[in-house]
Amino acid sequence: MTYVFDPYSARNTVGTEAPEWKARFPYIGEESKLTGEIVGAFRSGERRTLPEEMPQLLVADKPRKAWPDIFKTTNGLMVARAPVRDVLERFDPEVHQFFPVSFRTKRGLDIEGPWFTVNVTAKQDSIIVERSRVNINQRAPDRLCSFYSSSTTKDVVVDPARQSGLHFWREARFSRSLLGSDTLVKELKAQKLRFFPSFRATDLVDGEAR
């Protein structure tokens, strides 16, 4: 089984500031092009990133009673607590990138971690677009697609035969997508880790969607 995650859900989006990173990579001036390229790299997994390109400190905009074990910042950076990193690394060893990052409140208090920024560049093409309810970019139908915001199990059909054994990945044609195996989801639930919301895709079995 395959699960489609929603990393941009309100409960898993955390407003943050990255003061030291912003000083190194400003959004204005001649250096803004490089900043945009780096953000695109970790937002969509377009390429592997270098340690020096990643934030060293994140400051939460608002306090919370409880923090998710994995979240997205407003500019699309993925951040995970150590137990999530450990699960992802155990199922996909040395596939994804993890960089240590400090995560604090505005008062300078450390938020319980350890925390890591995560870059997922692993991709595969397992969604059967013609049998799924998805958006297709008419200018680049073979490269750019996306899920409808109201997609559910019956709306996305995947072919397990196209999958390479990855447990956490991005679909090659779906910008900013994140998918996972049922084995991964089962382990996350077993450890009671607060992961991204998800729905289960429909598998293609012997030519039939089930």
PDB file of C-alpha atoms in Angstrom:
ATOM      1  CA  MET A   1       0.000   0.000   0.000  1.00  0.00           C
ATOM      2  CA  THR A   2       1.033   3.556  -0.664  1.00  0.00           C
ATOM      3  CA  TYR A   3       0.218   6.638   1.391  1.00  0.00           C
ATOM      4  CA  VAL A   4       0.074  10.189   0.084  1.00  0.00           C
ATOM      5  CA  PHE A   5       1.114  12.775   2.681  1.00  0.00           C
ATOM      6  CA  ASP A   6      -0.111  16.348   3.047  1.00  0.00           C
ATOM      7  CA  PRO A   7       2.953  18.230   4.319  1.00  0.00           C
ATOM      8  CA  TYR A   8       1.263  21.628   3.967  1.00  0.00           C
ATOM      9  CA  SER A   9      -1.635  20.970   6.322  1.00  0.00           C
ATOM     10  CA  ALA A  10      -2.241  23.756   8.826  1.00  0.00           C
ATOM     11  CA  ARG A  11      -1.413  21.594  11.842  1.00  0.00           C
ATOM     12  CA  ASN A  12       2.005  20.679  10.412  1.00  0.00           C
ATOM     13  CA  THR A  13       3.035  24.099   9.118  1.00  0.00           C
ATOM     14  CA  VAL A  14       5.113  26.062  11.613  1.00  0.00           C
ATOM     15  CA  GLY A  15       6.042  29.696  11.139  1.00  0.00           C
ATOM     16  CA  THR A  16       9.733  30.199  11.766  1.00  0.00           C
ATOM     17  CA  GLU A  17      12.522  32.687  11.289  1.00  0.00           C
ATOM     18  CA  ALA A  18      16.073  31.717  10.341  1.00  0.00           C
ATOM     19  CA  PRO A  19      18.071  34.846  11.249  1.00  0.00           C
ATOM     20  CA  GLU A  20      21.573  33.544  10.598  1.00  0.00           C
ATOM     21  CA  TRP A  21      20.518  31.828   7.358  1.00  0.00           C
ATOM     22  CA  LYS A  22      18.704  34.944   6.129  1.00  0.00           C
ATOM     23  CA  ALA A  23      21.845  36.982   6.739  1.00  0.00           C
ATOM     24  CA  ARG A  24      23.829  34.588   4.566  1.00  0.00           C
ATOM     25  CA  PHE A  25      21.142  34.164   1.910  1.00  0.00           C
ATOM     26  CA  PRO A  26      19.093  37.359   1.505  1.00  0.00           C
ATOM     27  CA  TYR A  27      15.913  37.469  -0.569  1.00  0.00           C
ATOM     28  CA  ILE A  28      16.780  40.809  -2.146  1.00  0.00           C
ATOM     29  CA  GLY A  29      19.630  42.066  -4.281  1.00  0.00           C
ATOM     30  CA  GLU A  30      21.988  40.136  -6.503  1.00  0.00           C
ATOM     31  CA  GLU A  31      22.177  37.191  -4.102  1.00  0.00           C
ATOM     32  CA  SER A  32      18.420  36.560  -4.195  1.00  0.00           C
ATOM     33  CA  LYS A  33      18.773  34.262  -7.223  1.00  0.00           C
ATOM     34  CA  LEU A  34      21.009  31.905  -5.244  1.00  0.00           C
ATOM     35  CA  THR A  35      18.605  32.052  -2.291  1.00  0.00           C
ATOM     36  CA  GLY A  36      15.684  31.108  -4.531  1.00  0.00           C
ATOM     37  CA  GLU A  37      17.635  28.213  -6.001  1.00  0.00           C
ATOM     38  CA  ILE A  38      18.486  26.829  -2.561  1.00  0.00           C
ATOM     39  CA  VAL A  39      14.884  27.160  -1.362  1.00  0.00           C
ATOM     40  CA  GLY A  40      13.697  25.357  -4.497  1.00  0.00           C
ATOM     41  CA  ALA A  41      16.188  22.580  -3.814  1.00  0.00           C
ATOM     42  CA  PHE A  42      14.943  21.735  -0.322  1.00  0.00           C
ATOM     43  CA  ARG A  43      11.281  22.601  -0.999  1.00  0.00           C
ATOM     44  CA  SER A  44      10.885  20.211  -3.917  1.00  0.00           C
ATOM     45  CA  GLY A  45      13.916  17.956  -3.569  1.00  0.00           C
ATOM     46  CA  GLU A  46      15.316  19.232  -6.839  1.00  0.00           C
ATOM     47  CA  ARG A  47      18.868  18.376  -5.791  1.00  0.00           C
ATOM     48  CA  ARG A  48      20.968  17.385  -2.810  1.00  0.00           C
ATOM     49  CA  THR A  49      21.956  20.338  -0.672  1.00  0.00           C
ATOM     50  CA  LEU A  50      25.229  21.218   1.029  1.00  0.00           C
ATOM     51  CA  PRO A  51      25.459  21.588   4.829  1.00  0.00           C
ATOM     52  CA  GLU A  52      26.417  25.249   4.487  1.00  0.00           C
ATOM     53  CA  GLU A  53      23.233  25.917   2.493  1.00  0.00           C
ATOM     54  CA  MET A  54      20.965  24.857   5.345  1.00  0.00           C
ATOM     55  CA  PRO A  55      19.830  26.897   8.380  1.00  0.00           C
ATOM     56  CA  GLN A  56      21.670  26.354  11.642  1.00  0.00           C
ATOM     57  CA  LEU A  57      18.958  27.964  13.792  1.00  0.00           C
ATOM     58  CA  LEU A  58      15.171  28.188  13.510  1.00  0.00           C
ATOM     59  CA  VAL A  59      13.106  30.437  15.770  1.00  0.00           C
ATOM     60  CA  ALA A  60       9.400  29.664  16.149  1.00  0.00           C
ATOM     61  CA  ASP A  61       7.040  32.580  15.470  1.00  0.00           C
ATOM     62  CA  LYS A  62       4.505  31.504  18.108  1.00  0.00           C
ATOM     63  CA  PRO A  63       4.521  29.259  21.179  1.00  0.00           C
ATOM     64  CA  ARG A  64       2.719  25.889  21.141  1.00  0.00           C
ATOM     65  CA  LYS A  65       1.705  23.433  23.822  1.00  0.00           C
ATOM     66  CA  ALA A  66       2.849  20.549  21.640  1.00  0.00           C
ATOM     67  CA  TRP A  67       5.040  20.399  18.570  1.00  0.00           C
ATOM     68  CA  PRO A  68       4.641  17.920  15.716  1.00  0.00           C
ATOM     69  CA  ASP A  69       7.462  15.441  15.270  1.00  0.00           C
ATOM     70  CA  ILE A  70       7.799  16.588  11.675  1.00  0.00           C
ATOM     71  CA  PHE A  71       6.702  19.877  10.121  1.00  0.00           C
ATOM     72  CA  LYS A  72       7.140  22.247   7.204  1.00  0.00           C
ATOM     73  CA  THR A  73       8.185  25.848   7.636  1.00  0.00           C
ATOM     74  CA  THR A  74       6.427  28.541   5.640  1.00  0.00           C
ATOM     75  CA  ASN A  75       9.134  28.477   2.957  1.00  0.00           C
ATOM     76  CA  GLY A  76       8.846  24.716   2.528  1.00  0.00           C
ATOM     77  CA  LEU A  77      11.758  23.489   4.637  1.00  0.00           C
ATOM     78  CA  MET A  78      11.080  20.080   6.220  1.00  0.00           C
ATOM     79  CA  VAL A  79      12.114  19.687   9.870  1.00  0.00           C
ATOM     80  CA  ALA A  80      11.957  16.479  11.911  1.00  0.00           C
ATOM     81  CA  ARG A  81      12.657  15.375  15.449  1.00  0.00           C
ATOM     82  CA  ALA A  82      15.315  12.695  15.960  1.00  0.00           C
ATOM     83  CA  PRO A  83      12.886   9.726  16.321  1.00  0.00           C
ATOM     84  CA  VAL A  84      11.419  10.480  12.881  1.00  0.00           C
ATOM     85  CA  ARG A  85      14.904  10.822  11.410  1.00  0.00           C
ATOM     86  CA  ASP A  86      15.825   7.458  12.916  1.00  0.00           C
ATOM     87  CA  VAL A  87      12.788   5.713  11.385  1.00  0.00           C
ATOM     88  CA  LEU A  88      13.369   7.234   7.937  1.00  0.00           C
ATOM     89  CA  GLU A  89      17.049   6.356   8.050  1.00  0.00           C
ATOM     90  CA  ARG A  90      16.318   2.788   9.152  1.00  0.00           C
ATOM     91  CA  PHE A  91      13.898   2.157   6.287  1.00  0.00           C
ATOM     92  CA  ASP A  92      15.826   4.098   3.603  1.00  0.00           C
ATOM     93  CA  PRO A  93      19.439   4.000   4.829  1.00  0.00           C
ATOM     94  CA  GLU A  94      21.659   6.796   3.481  1.00  0.00           C
ATOM     95  CA  VAL A  95      19.009   7.893   0.964  1.00  0.00           C
ATOM     96  CA  HIS A  96      17.669  11.133   2.473  1.00  0.00           C
ATOM     97  CA  GLN A  97      19.654  14.099   3.782  1.00  0.00           C
ATOM     98  CA  PHE A  98      19.523  15.180   7.426  1.00  0.00           C
ATOM     99  CA  PHE A  99      21.219  18.258   8.871  1.00  0.00           C
ATOM    100  CA  PRO A 100      21.261  19.166  12.600  1.00  0.00           C
ATOM    101  CA  VAL A 101      19.424  22.387  13.401  1.00  0.00           C
ATOM    102  CA  SER A 102      18.673  24.255  16.635  1.00  0.00           C
ATOM    103  CA  PHE A 103      14.994  25.024  17.182  1.00  0.00           C
ATOM    104  CA  ARG A 104      14.101  27.658  19.773  1.00  0.00           C
ATOM    105  CA  THR A 105      11.361  29.963  20.977  1.00  0.00           C
ATOM    106  CA  LYS A 106      11.621  33.725  20.635  1.00  0.00           C
ATOM    107  CA  ARG A 107      12.675  33.797  24.290  1.00  0.00           C
ATOM    108  CA  GLY A 108      15.698  31.693  23.379  1.00  0.00           C
ATOM    109  CA  LEU A 109      14.472  28.463  24.966  1.00  0.00           C
ATOM    110  CA  ASP A 110      15.375  25.236  23.197  1.00  0.00           C
ATOM    111  CA  ILE A 111      12.399  23.207  21.970  1.00  0.00           C
ATOM    112  CA  GLU A 112      12.892  19.566  22.875  1.00  0.00           C
ATOM    113  CA  GLY A 113      14.651  17.706  20.068  1.00  0.00           C
ATOM    114  CA  PRO A 114      17.192  16.994  18.704  1.00  0.00           C
ATOM    115  CA  TRP A 115      15.941  18.438  15.405  1.00  0.00           C
ATOM    116  CA  PHE A 116      17.086  17.957  11.815  1.00  0.00           C
ATOM    117  CA  THR A 117      16.273  19.616   8.520  1.00  0.00           C
ATOM    118  CA  VAL A 118      15.360  16.984   5.925  1.00  0.00           C
ATOM    119  CA  ASN A 119      15.886  16.967   2.178  1.00  0.00           C
ATOM    120  CA  VAL A 120      14.114  14.225   0.205  1.00  0.00           C
ATOM    121  CA  THR A 121      15.502  13.948  -3.311  1.00  0.00           C
ATOM    122  CA  ALA A 122      14.586  10.289  -3.930  1.00  0.00           C
ATOM    123  CA  LYS A 123      11.996  10.097  -6.709  1.00  0.00           C
ATOM    124  CA  GLN A 124      10.035   7.467  -8.564  1.00  0.00           C
ATOM    125  CA  ASP A 125       7.128   7.472 -11.004  1.00  0.00           C
ATOM    126  CA  SER A 126       4.416   5.153  -9.692  1.00  0.00           C
ATOM    127  CA  ILE A 127       1.186   7.193  -9.975  1.00  0.00           C
ATOM    128  CA  ILE A 128      -0.967   6.294 -12.969  1.00  0.00           C
ATOM    129  CA  VAL A 129      -1.947   9.793 -14.015  1.00  0.00           C
ATOM    130  CA  GLU A 130      -4.608   8.776 -16.531  1.00  0.00           C
ATOM    131  CA  ARG A 131      -6.484   6.825 -13.843  1.00  0.00           C
ATOM    132  CA  SER A 132      -6.097   9.400 -11.070  1.00  0.00           C
ATOM    133  CA  ARG A 133      -7.909  12.618 -10.202  1.00  0.00           C
ATOM    134  CA  VAL A 134      -5.010  15.017 -10.456  1.00  0.00           C
ATOM    135  CA  ASN A 135      -4.081  18.363 -11.950  1.00  0.00           C
ATOM    136  CA  ILE A 136      -1.972  18.185 -15.101  1.00  0.00           C
ATOM    137  CA  ASN A 137       0.108  21.131 -16.212  1.00  0.00           C
ATOM    138  CA  GLN A 138      -0.813  21.461 -19.881  1.00  0.00           C
ATOM    139  CA  ARG A 139       2.478  23.202 -20.663  1.00  0.00           C
ATOM    140  CA  ALA A 140       4.509  20.291 -19.272  1.00  0.00           C
ATOM    141  CA  PRO A 141       2.179  17.265 -18.907  1.00  0.00           C
ATOM    142  CA  ASP A 142       5.067  14.804 -18.690  1.00  0.00           C
ATOM    143  CA  ARG A 143       6.865  16.732 -15.954  1.00  0.00           C
ATOM    144  CA  LEU A 144       4.442  18.684 -13.794  1.00  0.00           C
ATOM    145  CA  CYS A 145       1.337  17.400 -12.074  1.00  0.00           C
ATOM    146  CA  SER A 146      -0.249  17.952  -8.656  1.00  0.00           C
ATOM    147  CA  PHE A 147      -2.939  16.507  -6.410  1.00  0.00           C
ATOM    148  CA  TYR A 148      -6.341  18.072  -5.994  1.00  0.00           C
ATOM    149  CA  SER A 149      -6.656  19.481  -2.488  1.00  0.00           C
ATOM    150  CA  SER A 150      -9.648  17.198  -1.884  1.00  0.00           C
ATOM    151  CA  SER A 151      -7.977  14.032  -3.165  1.00  0.00           C
ATOM    152  CA  THR A 152      -8.890  10.802  -1.370  1.00  0.00           C
ATOM    153  CA  THR A 153      -8.056   7.112  -1.648  1.00  0.00           C
ATOM    154  CA  LYS A 154     -10.085   6.531  -4.805  1.00  0.00           C
ATOM    155  CA  ASP A 155      -8.615   9.586  -6.530  1.00  0.00           C
ATOM    156  CA  VAL A 156      -4.982   8.431  -6.743  1.00  0.00           C
ATOM    157  CA  VAL A 157      -4.020   5.111  -8.331  1.00  0.00           C
ATOM    158  CA  VAL A 158      -0.477   3.771  -8.045  1.00  0.00           C
ATOM    159  CA  ASP A 159       1.225   0.821  -9.684  1.00  0.00           C
ATOM    160  CA  PRO A 160       3.296  -1.085  -7.086  1.00  0.00           C
ATOM    161  CA  ALA A 161       5.242  -2.707  -9.930  1.00  0.00           C
ATOM    162  CA  ARG A 162       6.740   0.692 -10.749  1.00  0.00           C
ATOM    163  CA  GLN A 163       8.036   1.221  -7.225  1.00  0.00           C
ATOM    164  CA  SER A 164      11.686   0.591  -6.458  1.00  0.00           C
ATOM    165  CA  GLY A 165      11.526  -0.349  -2.792  1.00  0.00           C
ATOM    166  CA  LEU A 166      11.727   3.158  -1.361  1.00  0.00           C
ATOM    167  CA  HIS A 167       9.725   3.830   1.793  1.00  0.00           C
ATOM    168  CA  PHE A 168       9.657   7.642   1.565  1.00  0.00           C
ATOM    169  CA  TRP A 169       9.867   9.518  -1.729  1.00  0.00           C
ATOM    170  CA  ARG A 170       8.617  12.197  -4.079  1.00  0.00           C
ATOM    171  CA  GLU A 171       6.675  11.342  -7.202  1.00  0.00           C
ATOM    172  CA  ALA A 172       8.762  12.335 -10.213  1.00  0.00           C
ATOM    173  CA  ARG A 173       6.029  14.386 -11.901  1.00  0.00           C
ATOM    174  CA  PHE A 174       4.347  15.795  -8.800  1.00  0.00           C
ATOM    175  CA  SER A 175       5.849  18.992  -7.482  1.00  0.00           C
ATOM    176  CA  ARG A 176       6.390  19.007  -3.699  1.00  0.00           C
ATOM    177  CA  SER A 177       4.796  15.580  -3.274  1.00  0.00           C
ATOM    178  CA  LEU A 178       5.650  13.177  -0.454  1.00  0.00           C
ATOM    179  CA  LEU A 179       4.603   9.532  -0.450  1.00  0.00           C
ATOM    180  CA  GLY A 180       5.362   6.600   1.812  1.00  0.00           C
ATOM    181  CA  SER A 181       4.974   2.865   2.166  1.00  0.00           C
ATOM    182  CA  ASP A 182       2.508   1.162   4.480  1.00  0.00           C
ATOM    183  CA  THR A 183       5.488  -0.307   6.362  1.00  0.00           C
ATOM    184  CA  LEU A 184       6.751   3.190   7.125  1.00  0.00           C
ATOM    185  CA  VAL A 185       3.331   4.457   8.165  1.00  0.00           C
ATOM    186  CA  LYS A 186       2.798   1.427  10.413  1.00  0.00           C
ATOM    187  CA  GLU A 187       6.100   2.046  12.209  1.00  0.00           C
ATOM    188  CA  LEU A 188       5.414   5.749  12.677  1.00  0.00           C
ATOM    189  CA  LYS A 189       2.043   4.905  14.222  1.00  0.00           C
ATOM    190  CA  ALA A 190       3.603   2.212  16.409  1.00  0.00           C
ATOM    191  CA  GLN A 191       6.005   4.782  17.819  1.00  0.00           C
ATOM    192  CA  LYS A 192       3.171   7.324  18.172  1.00  0.00           C
ATOM    193  CA  LEU A 193       5.038   9.885  16.100  1.00  0.00           C
ATOM    194  CA  ARG A 194       3.002  12.854  14.904  1.00  0.00           C
ATOM    195  CA  PHE A 195       3.612  12.746  11.188  1.00  0.00           C
ATOM    196  CA  PHE A 196       1.988  14.508   8.227  1.00  0.00           C
ATOM    197  CA  PRO A 197      -1.697  13.714   7.582  1.00  0.00           C
ATOM    198  CA  SER A 198      -2.159  11.188   4.796  1.00  0.00           C
ATOM    199  CA  PHE A 199      -4.604   9.161   2.755  1.00  0.00           C
ATOM    200  CA  ARG A 200      -4.089   5.737   1.217  1.00  0.00           C
ATOM    201  CA  ALA A 201      -3.798   5.530  -2.544  1.00  0.00           C
ATOM    202  CA  THR A 202      -5.452   2.765  -4.551  1.00  0.00           C
ATOM    203  CA  ASP A 203      -3.168  -0.021  -5.786  1.00  0.00           C
ATOM    204  CA  LEU A 204      -3.292  -1.389  -9.306  1.00  0.00           C
ATOM    205  CA  VAL A 205      -3.461  -5.186  -9.044  1.00  0.00           C
ATOM    206  CA  ASP A 206      -3.669  -7.331 -12.197  1.00  0.00           C
ATOM    207  CA  GLY A 207      -4.864  -4.320 -14.137  1.00  0.00           C
ATOM    208  CA  GLU A 208      -7.608  -3.475 -11.641  1.00  0.00           C
ATOM    209  CA  ALA A 209      -7.633  -0.664  -9.084  1.00  0.00           C
ATOM    210  CA  ARG A 210      -8.073  -2.153  -5.602  1.00  0.00           C
TER     211      ARG A 210
END
